[in-house]
Backbone atoms as SQL, in Angstrom:
CREATE TABLE atoms (id INTEGER PRIMARY KEY, chain TEXT, resi INTEGER, resn TEXT, atom TEXT, x REAL, y REAL, z REAL);
INSERT INTO atoms VALUES
  (1, 'A', 1, 'MET', 'N', 113.135, 183.632, 170.755),
  (2, 'A', 1, 'MET', 'CA', 113.729, 182.321, 170.909),
  (3, 'A', 1, 'MET', 'C', 112.723, 181.353, 171.523),
  (4, 'A', 2, 'LYS', 'N', 112.015, 181.795, 172.589),
  (5, 'A', 2, 'LYS', 'CA', 111.034, 180.947, 173.231),
  (6, 'A', 2, 'LYS', 'C', 109.900, 180.605, 172.267),
  (7, 'A', 3, 'ALA', 'N', 109.457, 181.579, 171.484),
  (8, 'A', 3, 'ALA', 'CA', 108.384, 181.337, 170.520),
  (9, 'A', 3, 'ALA', 'C', 108.808, 180.317, 169.474),
  (10, 'A', 4, 'GLN', 'N', 110.047, 180.370, 169.053),
  (11, 'A', 4, 'GLN', 'CA', 110.551, 179.414, 168.066),
  (12, 'A', 4, 'GLN', 'C', 110.579, 178.005, 168.658),
  (13, 'A', 5, 'SER', 'N', 110.970, 177.877, 169.901),
  (14, 'A', 5, 'SER', 'CA', 110.986, 176.587, 170.582),
  (15, 'A', 5, 'SER', 'C', 109.569, 176.035, 170.716),
  (16, 'A', 6, 'GLN', 'N', 108.618, 176.906, 171.072),
  (17, 'A', 6, 'GLN', 'CA', 107.222, 176.494, 171.187),
  (18, 'A', 6, 'GLN', 'C', 106.683, 176.043, 169.842),
  (19, 'A', 7, 'THR', 'N', 107.032, 176.753, 168.787),
  (20, 'A', 7, 'THR', 'CA', 106.579, 176.400, 167.440),
  (21, 'A', 7, 'THR', 'C', 107.087, 175.025, 167.055),
  (22, 'A', 8, 'LYS', 'N', 108.338, 174.726, 167.372),
  (23, 'A', 8, 'LYS', 'CA', 108.901, 173.407, 167.061),
  (24, 'A', 8, 'LYS', 'C', 108.194, 172.315, 167.851),
  (25, 'A', 9, 'GLN', 'N', 107.908, 172.564, 169.136),
  (26, 'A', 9, 'GLN', 'CA', 107.214, 171.579, 169.959),
  (27, 'A', 9, 'GLN', 'C', 105.816, 171.312, 169.424),
  (28, 'A', 10, 'ILE', 'N', 105.125, 172.364, 169.034),
  (29, 'A', 10, 'ILE', 'CA', 103.776, 172.213, 168.501),
  (30, 'A', 10, 'ILE', 'C', 103.815, 171.467, 167.176),
  (31, 'A', 11, 'ALA', 'N', 104.779, 171.781, 166.335),
  (32, 'A', 11, 'ALA', 'CA', 104.911, 171.089, 165.045),
  (33, 'A', 11, 'ALA', 'C', 105.144, 169.596, 165.249),
  (34, 'A', 12, 'LYS', 'N', 105.984, 169.241, 166.213),
  (35, 'A', 12, 'LYS', 'CA', 106.228, 167.819, 166.515),
  (36, 'A', 12, 'LYS', 'C', 104.965, 167.147, 167.023),
  (37, 'A', 13, 'LEU', 'N', 104.227, 167.836, 167.873),
  (38, 'A', 13, 'LEU', 'CA', 102.988, 167.308, 168.416),
  (39, 'A', 13, 'LEU', 'C', 101.965, 167.072, 167.307),
  (40, 'A', 14, 'ILE', 'N', 101.838, 168.015, 166.404),
  (41, 'A', 14, 'ILE', 'CA', 100.898, 167.881, 165.286),
  (42, 'A', 14, 'ILE', 'C', 101.310, 166.736, 164.372),
  (43, 'A', 15, 'GLU', 'N', 102.576, 166.650, 164.066),
  (44, 'A', 15, 'GLU', 'CA', 103.058, 165.577, 163.185),
  (45, 'A', 15, 'GLU', 'C', 102.794, 164.210, 163.814),
  (46, 'A', 16, 'SER', 'N', 103.048, 164.087, 165.091),
  (47, 'A', 16, 'SER', 'CA', 102.788, 162.833, 165.797),
  (48, 'A', 16, 'SER', 'C', 101.302, 162.488, 165.762),
  (49, 'A', 17, 'ALA', 'N', 100.449, 163.491, 165.979),
  (50, 'A', 17, 'ALA', 'CA', 98.999, 163.268, 165.962),
  (51, 'A', 17, 'ALA', 'C', 98.516, 162.887, 164.566),
  (52, 'A', 18, 'LYS', 'N', 99.083, 163.505, 163.538),
  (53, 'A', 18, 'LYS', 'CA', 98.695, 163.167, 162.164),
  (54, 'A', 18, 'LYS', 'C', 99.035, 161.722, 161.846),
  (55, 'A', 19, 'GLN', 'N', 100.174, 161.255, 162.337),
  (56, 'A', 19, 'GLN', 'CA', 100.557, 159.863, 162.116),
  (57, 'A', 19, 'GLN', 'C', 99.592, 158.920, 162.818),
  (58, 'A', 20, 'GLN', 'N', 99.124, 159.331, 163.985),
  (59, 'A', 20, 'GLN', 'CA', 98.227, 158.487, 164.760),
  (60, 'A', 20, 'GLN', 'C', 96.783, 158.558, 164.261),
  (61, 'A', 21, 'PHE', 'N', 96.294, 159.759, 163.914),
  (62, 'A', 21, 'PHE', 'CA', 94.879, 159.950, 163.604),
  (63, 'A', 21, 'PHE', 'C', 94.577, 160.278, 162.144),
  (64, 'A', 22, 'GLY', 'N', 95.584, 160.585, 161.350),
  (65, 'A', 22, 'GLY', 'CA', 95.332, 161.067, 159.992),
  (66, 'A', 22, 'GLY', 'C', 95.290, 162.583, 159.998),
  (67, 'A', 23, 'ASP', 'N', 95.042, 163.178, 158.856),
  (68, 'A', 23, 'ASP', 'CA', 95.092, 164.631, 158.742),
  (69, 'A', 23, 'ASP', 'C', 93.695, 165.226, 158.645),
  (70, 'A', 24, 'PHE', 'N', 93.550, 166.472, 159.073),
  (71, 'A', 24, 'PHE', 'CA', 92.324, 167.232, 158.908),
  (72, 'A', 24, 'PHE', 'C', 92.398, 168.013, 157.608),
  (73, 'A', 25, 'SER', 'N', 91.271, 168.428, 157.144),
  (74, 'A', 25, 'SER', 'CA', 91.253, 169.324, 155.994),
  (75, 'A', 25, 'SER', 'C', 91.584, 170.736, 156.477),
  (76, 'A', 26, 'GLU', 'N', 92.062, 171.539, 155.591),
  (77, 'A', 26, 'GLU', 'CA', 92.381, 172.929, 155.919),
  (78, 'A', 26, 'GLU', 'C', 91.129, 173.662, 156.390),
  (79, 'A', 27, 'VAL', 'N', 89.984, 173.330, 155.821),
  (80, 'A', 27, 'VAL', 'CA', 88.722, 173.967, 156.204),
  (81, 'A', 27, 'VAL', 'C', 88.403, 173.673, 157.668),
  (82, 'A', 28, 'GLN', 'N', 88.600, 172.435, 158.080),
  (83, 'A', 28, 'GLN', 'CA', 88.324, 172.063, 159.469),
  (84, 'A', 28, 'GLN', 'C', 89.303, 172.743, 160.425),
  (85, 'A', 29, 'LYS', 'N', 90.554, 172.861, 160.037),
  (86, 'A', 29, 'LYS', 'CA', 91.538, 173.568, 160.869),
  (87, 'A', 29, 'LYS', 'C', 91.109, 175.021, 161.066),
  (88, 'A', 30, 'GLN', 'N', 90.693, 175.654, 159.984),
  (89, 'A', 30, 'GLN', 'CA', 90.248, 177.052, 160.058),
  (90, 'A', 30, 'GLN', 'C', 88.990, 177.183, 160.914),
  (91, 'A', 31, 'GLU', 'N', 88.077, 176.229, 160.781),
  (92, 'A', 31, 'GLU', 'CA', 86.848, 176.255, 161.568),
  (93, 'A', 31, 'GLU', 'C', 87.153, 176.205, 163.065),
  (94, 'A', 32, 'ILE', 'N', 88.072, 175.318, 163.445),
  (95, 'A', 32, 'ILE', 'CA', 88.450, 175.204, 164.855),
  (96, 'A', 32, 'ILE', 'C', 89.079, 176.506, 165.335),
  (97, 'A', 33, 'PHE', 'N', 90.016, 177.051, 164.562),
  (98, 'A', 33, 'PHE', 'CA', 90.673, 178.290, 164.959),
  (99, 'A', 33, 'PHE', 'C', 89.670, 179.426, 165.106),
  (100, 'A', 34, 'LEU', 'N', 88.783, 179.594, 164.121),
  (101, 'A', 34, 'LEU', 'CA', 87.806, 180.680, 164.181),
  (102, 'A', 34, 'LEU', 'C', 86.830, 180.498, 165.338),
  (103, 'A', 35, 'CYS', 'N', 86.453, 179.258, 165.617),
  (104, 'A', 35, 'CYS', 'CA', 85.560, 178.970, 166.738),
  (105, 'A', 35, 'CYS', 'C', 86.211, 179.354, 168.065),
  (106, 'A', 36, 'ILE', 'N', 87.468, 178.986, 168.255),
  (107, 'A', 36, 'ILE', 'CA', 88.174, 179.305, 169.497),
  (108, 'A', 36, 'ILE', 'C', 88.406, 180.817, 169.607),
  (109, 'A', 37, 'LYS', 'N', 88.755, 181.437, 168.496),
  (110, 'A', 37, 'LYS', 'CA', 88.975, 182.891, 168.487),
  (111, 'A', 37, 'LYS', 'C', 87.685, 183.632, 168.865),
  (112, 'A', 38, 'GLU', 'N', 86.567, 183.201, 168.307),
  (113, 'A', 38, 'GLU', 'CA', 85.275, 183.823, 168.608),
  (114, 'A', 38, 'GLU', 'C', 84.866, 183.558, 170.056),
  (115, 'A', 39, 'ALA', 'N', 85.104, 182.345, 170.535),
  (116, 'A', 39, 'ALA', 'CA', 84.777, 182.011, 171.929),
  (117, 'A', 39, 'ALA', 'C', 85.575, 182.885, 172.888),
  (118, 'A', 40, 'LYS', 'N', 86.839, 183.126, 172.553),
  (119, 'A', 40, 'LYS', 'CA', 87.660, 183.994, 173.402),
  (120, 'A', 40, 'LYS', 'C', 87.098, 185.414, 173.402),
  (121, 'A', 41, 'ALA', 'N', 86.736, 185.911, 172.230),
  (122, 'A', 41, 'ALA', 'CA', 86.194, 187.262, 172.124),
  (123, 'A', 41, 'ALA', 'C', 84.883, 187.402, 172.900),
  (124, 'A', 42, 'ARG', 'N', 84.107, 186.343, 172.977),
  (125, 'A', 42, 'ARG', 'CA', 82.827, 186.372, 173.691),
  (126, 'A', 42, 'ARG', 'C', 82.954, 186.014, 175.170),
  (127, 'A', 43, 'GLY', 'N', 84.154, 185.684, 175.609),
  (128, 'A', 43, 'GLY', 'CA', 84.359, 185.347, 177.008),
  (129, 'A', 43, 'GLY', 'C', 83.881, 183.957, 177.387),
  (130, 'A', 44, 'LEU', 'N', 83.840, 183.048, 176.424),
  (131, 'A', 44, 'LEU', 'CA', 83.356, 181.691, 176.680),
  (132, 'A', 44, 'LEU', 'C', 84.455, 180.716, 177.077),
  (133, 'A', 45, 'LEU', 'N', 85.709, 181.149, 176.993),
  (134, 'A', 45, 'LEU', 'CA', 86.811, 180.265, 177.368),
  (135, 'A', 45, 'LEU', 'C', 87.100, 180.438, 178.851),
  (136, 'A', 46, 'ARG', 'N', 86.704, 179.434, 179.600),
  (137, 'A', 46, 'ARG', 'CA', 86.902, 179.442, 181.052),
  (138, 'A', 46, 'ARG', 'C', 87.174, 178.023, 181.497),
  (139, 'A', 47, 'LYS', 'N', 87.716, 177.887, 182.667),
  (140, 'A', 47, 'LYS', 'CA', 87.986, 176.570, 183.234),
  (141, 'A', 47, 'LYS', 'C', 86.693, 176.000, 183.807),
  (142, 'A', 48, 'GLN', 'N', 85.709, 175.809, 182.943),
  (143, 'A', 48, 'GLN', 'CA', 84.402, 175.348, 183.387),
  (144, 'A', 48, 'GLN', 'C', 84.115, 173.938, 182.881),
  (145, 'A', 49, 'PRO', 'N', 83.189, 173.255, 183.546),
  (146, 'A', 49, 'PRO', 'CA', 82.810, 171.912, 183.079),
  (147, 'A', 49, 'PRO', 'C', 82.114, 171.978, 181.721),
  (148, 'A', 50, 'ARG', 'N', 81.963, 170.838, 181.118),
  (149, 'A', 50, 'ARG', 'CA', 81.289, 170.709, 179.828),
  (150, 'A', 50, 'ARG', 'C', 79.905, 171.346, 179.883),
  (151, 'A', 51, 'ASP', 'N', 79.552, 172.050, 178.816),
  (152, 'A', 51, 'ASP', 'CA', 78.255, 172.708, 178.705),
  (153, 'A', 51, 'ASP', 'C', 77.639, 172.290, 177.383),
  (154, 'A', 52, 'ARG', 'N', 76.493, 171.655, 177.426),
  (155, 'A', 52, 'ARG', 'CA', 75.902, 171.128, 176.188),
  (156, 'A', 52, 'ARG', 'C', 75.444, 172.224, 175.236),
  (157, 'A', 53, 'CYS', 'N', 75.409, 173.462, 175.689),
  (158, 'A', 53, 'CYS', 'CA', 75.025, 174.576, 174.825),
  (159, 'A', 53, 'CYS', 'C', 76.221, 175.129, 174.023),
  (160, 'A', 54, 'LEU', 'N', 77.421, 174.696, 174.366),
  (161, 'A', 54, 'LEU', 'CA', 78.614, 175.160, 173.663),
  (162, 'A', 54, 'LEU', 'C', 79.048, 174.130, 172.631),
  (163, 'A', 55, 'SER', 'N', 79.813, 174.565, 171.644),
  (164, 'A', 55, 'SER', 'CA', 80.300, 173.646, 170.613),
  (165, 'A', 55, 'SER', 'C', 81.298, 172.663, 171.212),
  (166, 'A', 56, 'GLU', 'N', 81.522, 171.574, 170.505),
  (167, 'A', 56, 'GLU', 'CA', 82.496, 170.572, 170.950),
  (168, 'A', 56, 'GLU', 'C', 83.889, 171.177, 171.079),
  (169, 'A', 57, 'TYR', 'N', 84.219, 172.089, 170.180),
  (170, 'A', 57, 'TYR', 'CA', 85.539, 172.706, 170.223),
  (171, 'A', 57, 'TYR', 'C', 85.712, 173.598, 171.450),
  (172, 'A', 58, 'VAL', 'N', 84.675, 174.350, 171.805),
  (173, 'A', 58, 'VAL', 'CA', 84.752, 175.212, 172.984),
  (174, 'A', 58, 'VAL', 'C', 84.798, 174.358, 174.242),
  (175, 'A', 59, 'ASN', 'N', 84.022, 173.281, 174.266),
  (176, 'A', 59, 'ASN', 'CA', 84.092, 172.369, 175.413),
  (177, 'A', 59, 'ASN', 'C', 85.478, 171.745, 175.532),
  (178, 'A', 60, 'ALA', 'N', 86.059, 171.367, 174.406),
  (179, 'A', 60, 'ALA', 'CA', 87.418, 170.805, 174.428),
  (180, 'A', 60, 'ALA', 'C', 88.416, 171.851, 174.920),
  (181, 'A', 61, 'ALA', 'N', 88.256, 173.094, 174.467),
  (182, 'A', 61, 'ALA', 'CA', 89.153, 174.172, 174.907),
  (183, 'A', 61, 'ALA', 'C', 89.028, 174.400, 176.412),
  (184, 'A', 62, 'ASN', 'N', 87.818, 174.427, 176.914),
  (185, 'A', 62, 'ASN', 'CA', 87.623, 174.637, 178.349),
  (186, 'A', 62, 'ASN', 'C', 88.189, 173.470, 179.162),
  (187, 'A', 63, 'TYR', 'N', 88.058, 172.279, 178.637),
  (188, 'A', 63, 'TYR', 'CA', 88.635, 171.110, 179.297),
  (189, 'A', 63, 'TYR', 'C', 90.160, 171.234, 179.359),
  (190, 'A', 64, 'LEU', 'N', 90.773, 171.610, 178.232),
  (191, 'A', 64, 'LEU', 'CA', 92.226, 171.779, 178.206),
  (192, 'A', 64, 'LEU', 'C', 92.679, 172.898, 179.142),
  (193, 'A', 65, 'LEU', 'N', 91.914, 173.971, 179.197),
  (194, 'A', 65, 'LEU', 'CA', 92.248, 175.056, 180.122),
  (195, 'A', 65, 'LEU', 'C', 92.165, 174.577, 181.574),
  (196, 'A', 66, 'ARG', 'N', 91.165, 173.760, 181.859),
  (197, 'A', 66, 'ARG', 'CA', 90.955, 173.273, 183.227),
  (198, 'A', 66, 'ARG', 'C', 92.074, 172.343, 183.688),
  (199, 'A', 67, 'ILE', 'N', 92.604, 171.524, 182.773),
  (200, 'A', 67, 'ILE', 'CA', 93.605, 170.520, 183.163),
  (201, 'A', 67, 'ILE', 'C', 95.023, 170.921, 182.763),
  (202, 'A', 68, 'HIS', 'N', 95.226, 172.137, 182.323),
  (203, 'A', 68, 'HIS', 'CA', 96.504, 172.565, 181.749),
  (204, 'A', 68, 'HIS', 'C', 97.713, 172.256, 182.610),
  (205, 'A', 69, 'SER', 'N', 97.648, 172.465, 183.872),
  (206, 'A', 69, 'SER', 'CA', 98.822, 172.279, 184.738),
  (207, 'A', 69, 'SER', 'C', 98.850, 170.916, 185.419),
  (208, 'A', 70, 'THR', 'N', 98.175, 169.947, 184.835),
  (209, 'A', 70, 'THR', 'CA', 98.132, 168.618, 185.444),
  (210, 'A', 70, 'THR', 'C', 98.793, 167.593, 184.530),
  (211, 'A', 71, 'GLU', 'N', 99.019, 166.408, 185.074),
  (212, 'A', 71, 'GLU', 'CA', 99.591, 165.317, 184.278),
  (213, 'A', 71, 'GLU', 'C', 98.613, 164.838, 183.210),
  (214, 'A', 72, 'GLU', 'N', 97.351, 165.056, 183.447),
  (215, 'A', 72, 'GLU', 'CA', 96.308, 164.622, 182.511),
  (216, 'A', 72, 'GLU', 'C', 96.378, 165.366, 181.172),
  (217, 'A', 73, 'PHE', 'N', 96.974, 166.551, 181.179),
  (218, 'A', 73, 'PHE', 'CA', 97.030, 167.388, 179.975),
  (219, 'A', 73, 'PHE', 'C', 97.719, 166.673, 178.813),
  (220, 'A', 74, 'GLY', 'N', 98.873, 166.099, 179.067),
  (221, 'A', 74, 'GLY', 'CA', 99.607, 165.393, 178.013),
  (222, 'A', 74, 'GLY', 'C', 98.805, 164.238, 177.439),
  (223, 'A', 75, 'ARG', 'N', 98.111, 163.514, 178.297),
  (224, 'A', 75, 'ARG', 'CA', 97.276, 162.402, 177.828),
  (225, 'A', 75, 'ARG', 'C', 96.108, 162.906, 176.991),
  (226, 'A', 76, 'ALA', 'N', 95.538, 164.038, 177.381),
  (227, 'A', 76, 'ALA', 'CA', 94.407, 164.595, 176.643),
  (228, 'A', 76, 'ALA', 'C', 94.793, 164.948, 175.216),
  (229, 'A', 77, 'LEU', 'N', 96.016, 165.411, 175.034),
  (230, 'A', 77, 'LEU', 'CA', 96.459, 165.795, 173.691),
  (231, 'A', 77, 'LEU', 'C', 96.639, 164.590, 172.777),
  (232, 'A', 78, 'THR', 'N', 96.669, 163.400, 173.332),
  (233, 'A', 78, 'THR', 'CA', 96.804, 162.203, 172.496),
  (234, 'A', 78, 'THR', 'C', 95.470, 161.511, 172.251),
  (235, 'A', 79, 'GLN', 'N', 94.376, 162.105, 172.713),
  (236, 'A', 79, 'GLN', 'CA', 93.055, 161.495, 172.541),
  (237, 'A', 79, 'GLN', 'C', 92.523, 161.620, 171.117),
  (238, 'A', 80, 'SER', 'N', 92.690, 162.789, 170.528),
  (239, 'A', 80, 'SER', 'CA', 92.173, 162.995, 169.177),
  (240, 'A', 80, 'SER', 'C', 92.856, 164.194, 168.535),
  (241, 'A', 81, 'LEU', 'N', 92.747, 164.259, 167.235),
  (242, 'A', 81, 'LEU', 'CA', 93.326, 165.378, 166.501),
  (243, 'A', 81, 'LEU', 'C', 92.580, 166.679, 166.816),
  (244, 'A', 82, 'ASP', 'N', 91.283, 166.568, 167.170),
  (245, 'A', 82, 'ASP', 'CA', 90.524, 167.751, 167.593),
  (246, 'A', 82, 'ASP', 'C', 91.240, 168.471, 168.731),
  (247, 'A', 83, 'TYR', 'N', 91.662, 167.709, 169.727),
  (248, 'A', 83, 'TYR', 'CA', 92.313, 168.303, 170.893),
  (249, 'A', 83, 'TYR', 'C', 93.618, 168.988, 170.506),
  (250, 'A', 84, 'ILE', 'N', 94.340, 168.404, 169.566),
  (251, 'A', 84, 'ILE', 'CA', 95.595, 169.018, 169.116),
  (252, 'A', 84, 'ILE', 'C', 95.315, 170.370, 168.482),
  (253, 'A', 85, 'TYR', 'N', 94.352, 170.417, 167.560),
  (254, 'A', 85, 'TYR', 'CA', 94.082, 171.672, 166.869),
  (255, 'A', 85, 'TYR', 'C', 93.413, 172.701, 167.785),
  (256, 'A', 86, 'VAL', 'N', 92.614, 172.253, 168.745),
  (257, 'A', 86, 'VAL', 'CA', 92.061, 173.175, 169.737),
  (258, 'A', 86, 'VAL', 'C', 93.204, 173.764, 170.560),
  (259, 'A', 87, 'TYR', 'N', 94.134, 172.907, 170.955),
  (260, 'A', 87, 'TYR', 'CA', 95.305, 173.369, 171.719),
  (261, 'A', 87, 'TYR', 'C', 96.110, 174.390, 170.914),
  (262, 'A', 88, 'VAL', 'N', 96.363, 174.115, 169.642),
  (263, 'A', 88, 'VAL', 'CA', 97.108, 175.062, 168.790),
  (264, 'A', 88, 'VAL', 'C', 96.355, 176.383, 168.694),
  (265, 'A', 89, 'ALA', 'N', 95.040, 176.326, 168.566),
  (266, 'A', 89, 'ALA', 'CA', 94.239, 177.550, 168.508),
  (267, 'A', 89, 'ALA', 'C', 94.329, 178.311, 169.829),
  (268, 'A', 90, 'LEU', 'N', 94.326, 177.599, 170.947),
  (269, 'A', 90, 'LEU', 'CA', 94.457, 178.258, 172.248),
  (270, 'A', 90, 'LEU', 'C', 95.814, 178.950, 172.384),
  (271, 'A', 91, 'VAL', 'N', 96.867, 178.272, 171.952),
  (272, 'A', 91, 'VAL', 'CA', 98.207, 178.872, 172.014),
  (273, 'A', 91, 'VAL', 'C', 98.279, 180.085, 171.094),
  (274, 'A', 92, 'SER', 'N', 97.755, 179.963, 169.883),
  (275, 'A', 92, 'SER', 'CA', 97.866, 181.066, 168.919),
  (276, 'A', 92, 'SER', 'C', 97.019, 182.273, 169.304),
  (277, 'A', 93, 'THR', 'N', 95.986, 182.073, 170.121),
  (278, 'A', 93, 'THR', 'CA', 95.182, 183.213, 170.584),
  (279, 'A', 93, 'THR', 'C', 95.626, 183.674, 171.977),
  (280, 'A', 94, 'ASN', 'N', 96.781, 183.178, 172.415),
  (281, 'A', 94, 'ASN', 'CA', 97.335, 183.536, 173.733),
  (282, 'A', 94, 'ASN', 'C', 96.378, 183.231, 174.877),
  (283, 'A', 95, 'SER', 'N', 95.639, 182.143, 174.742),
  (284, 'A', 95, 'SER', 'CA', 94.708, 181.733, 175.790),
  (285, 'A', 95, 'SER', 'C', 95.338, 180.728, 176.737),
  (286, 'A', 96, 'ILE', 'N', 96.446, 180.132, 176.308),
  (287, 'A', 96, 'ILE', 'CA', 97.132, 179.116, 177.092),
  (288, 'A', 96, 'ILE', 'C', 98.615, 179.161, 176.715),
  (289, 'A', 97, 'THR', 'N', 99.472, 178.765, 177.636),
  (290, 'A', 97, 'THR', 'CA', 100.891, 178.719, 177.302),
  (291, 'A', 97, 'THR', 'C', 101.209, 177.390, 176.660),
  (292, 'A', 98, 'ALA', 'N', 102.257, 177.347, 175.902),
  (293, 'A', 98, 'ALA', 'CA', 102.654, 176.121, 175.213),
  (294, 'A', 98, 'ALA', 'C', 103.041, 175.053, 176.217),
  (295, 'A', 99, 'TYR', 'N', 102.642, 173.839, 175.928),
  (296, 'A', 99, 'TYR', 'CA', 102.907, 172.676, 176.766),
  (297, 'A', 99, 'TYR', 'C', 104.390, 172.311, 176.664),
  (298, 'A', 100, 'GLN', 'N', 105.020, 172.081, 177.784),
  (299, 'A', 100, 'GLN', 'CA', 106.443, 171.741, 177.781),
  (300, 'A', 100, 'GLN', 'C', 106.632, 170.276, 177.803);
């Protein structure tokens, strides 16, 4: 039941972001997911500051992890579609809990 509620919240968030920013290609969505999945497997997902040696997606993921329990988190998700898809990848890899 909780997973279904989270899925609906994420779907609404994505739809809202698509209206604001436009849509990504399926290839780009997969690239973000695979990048986050690989970063998790390598232990690169941490609440650390930006690192110029990491990809933009991993830096975005670490930023979201760092601010997850703050008021800034909701605002960050409205910055760009990248952040939305990074967030979805984090939730789907069990790296972060769904935003309420």
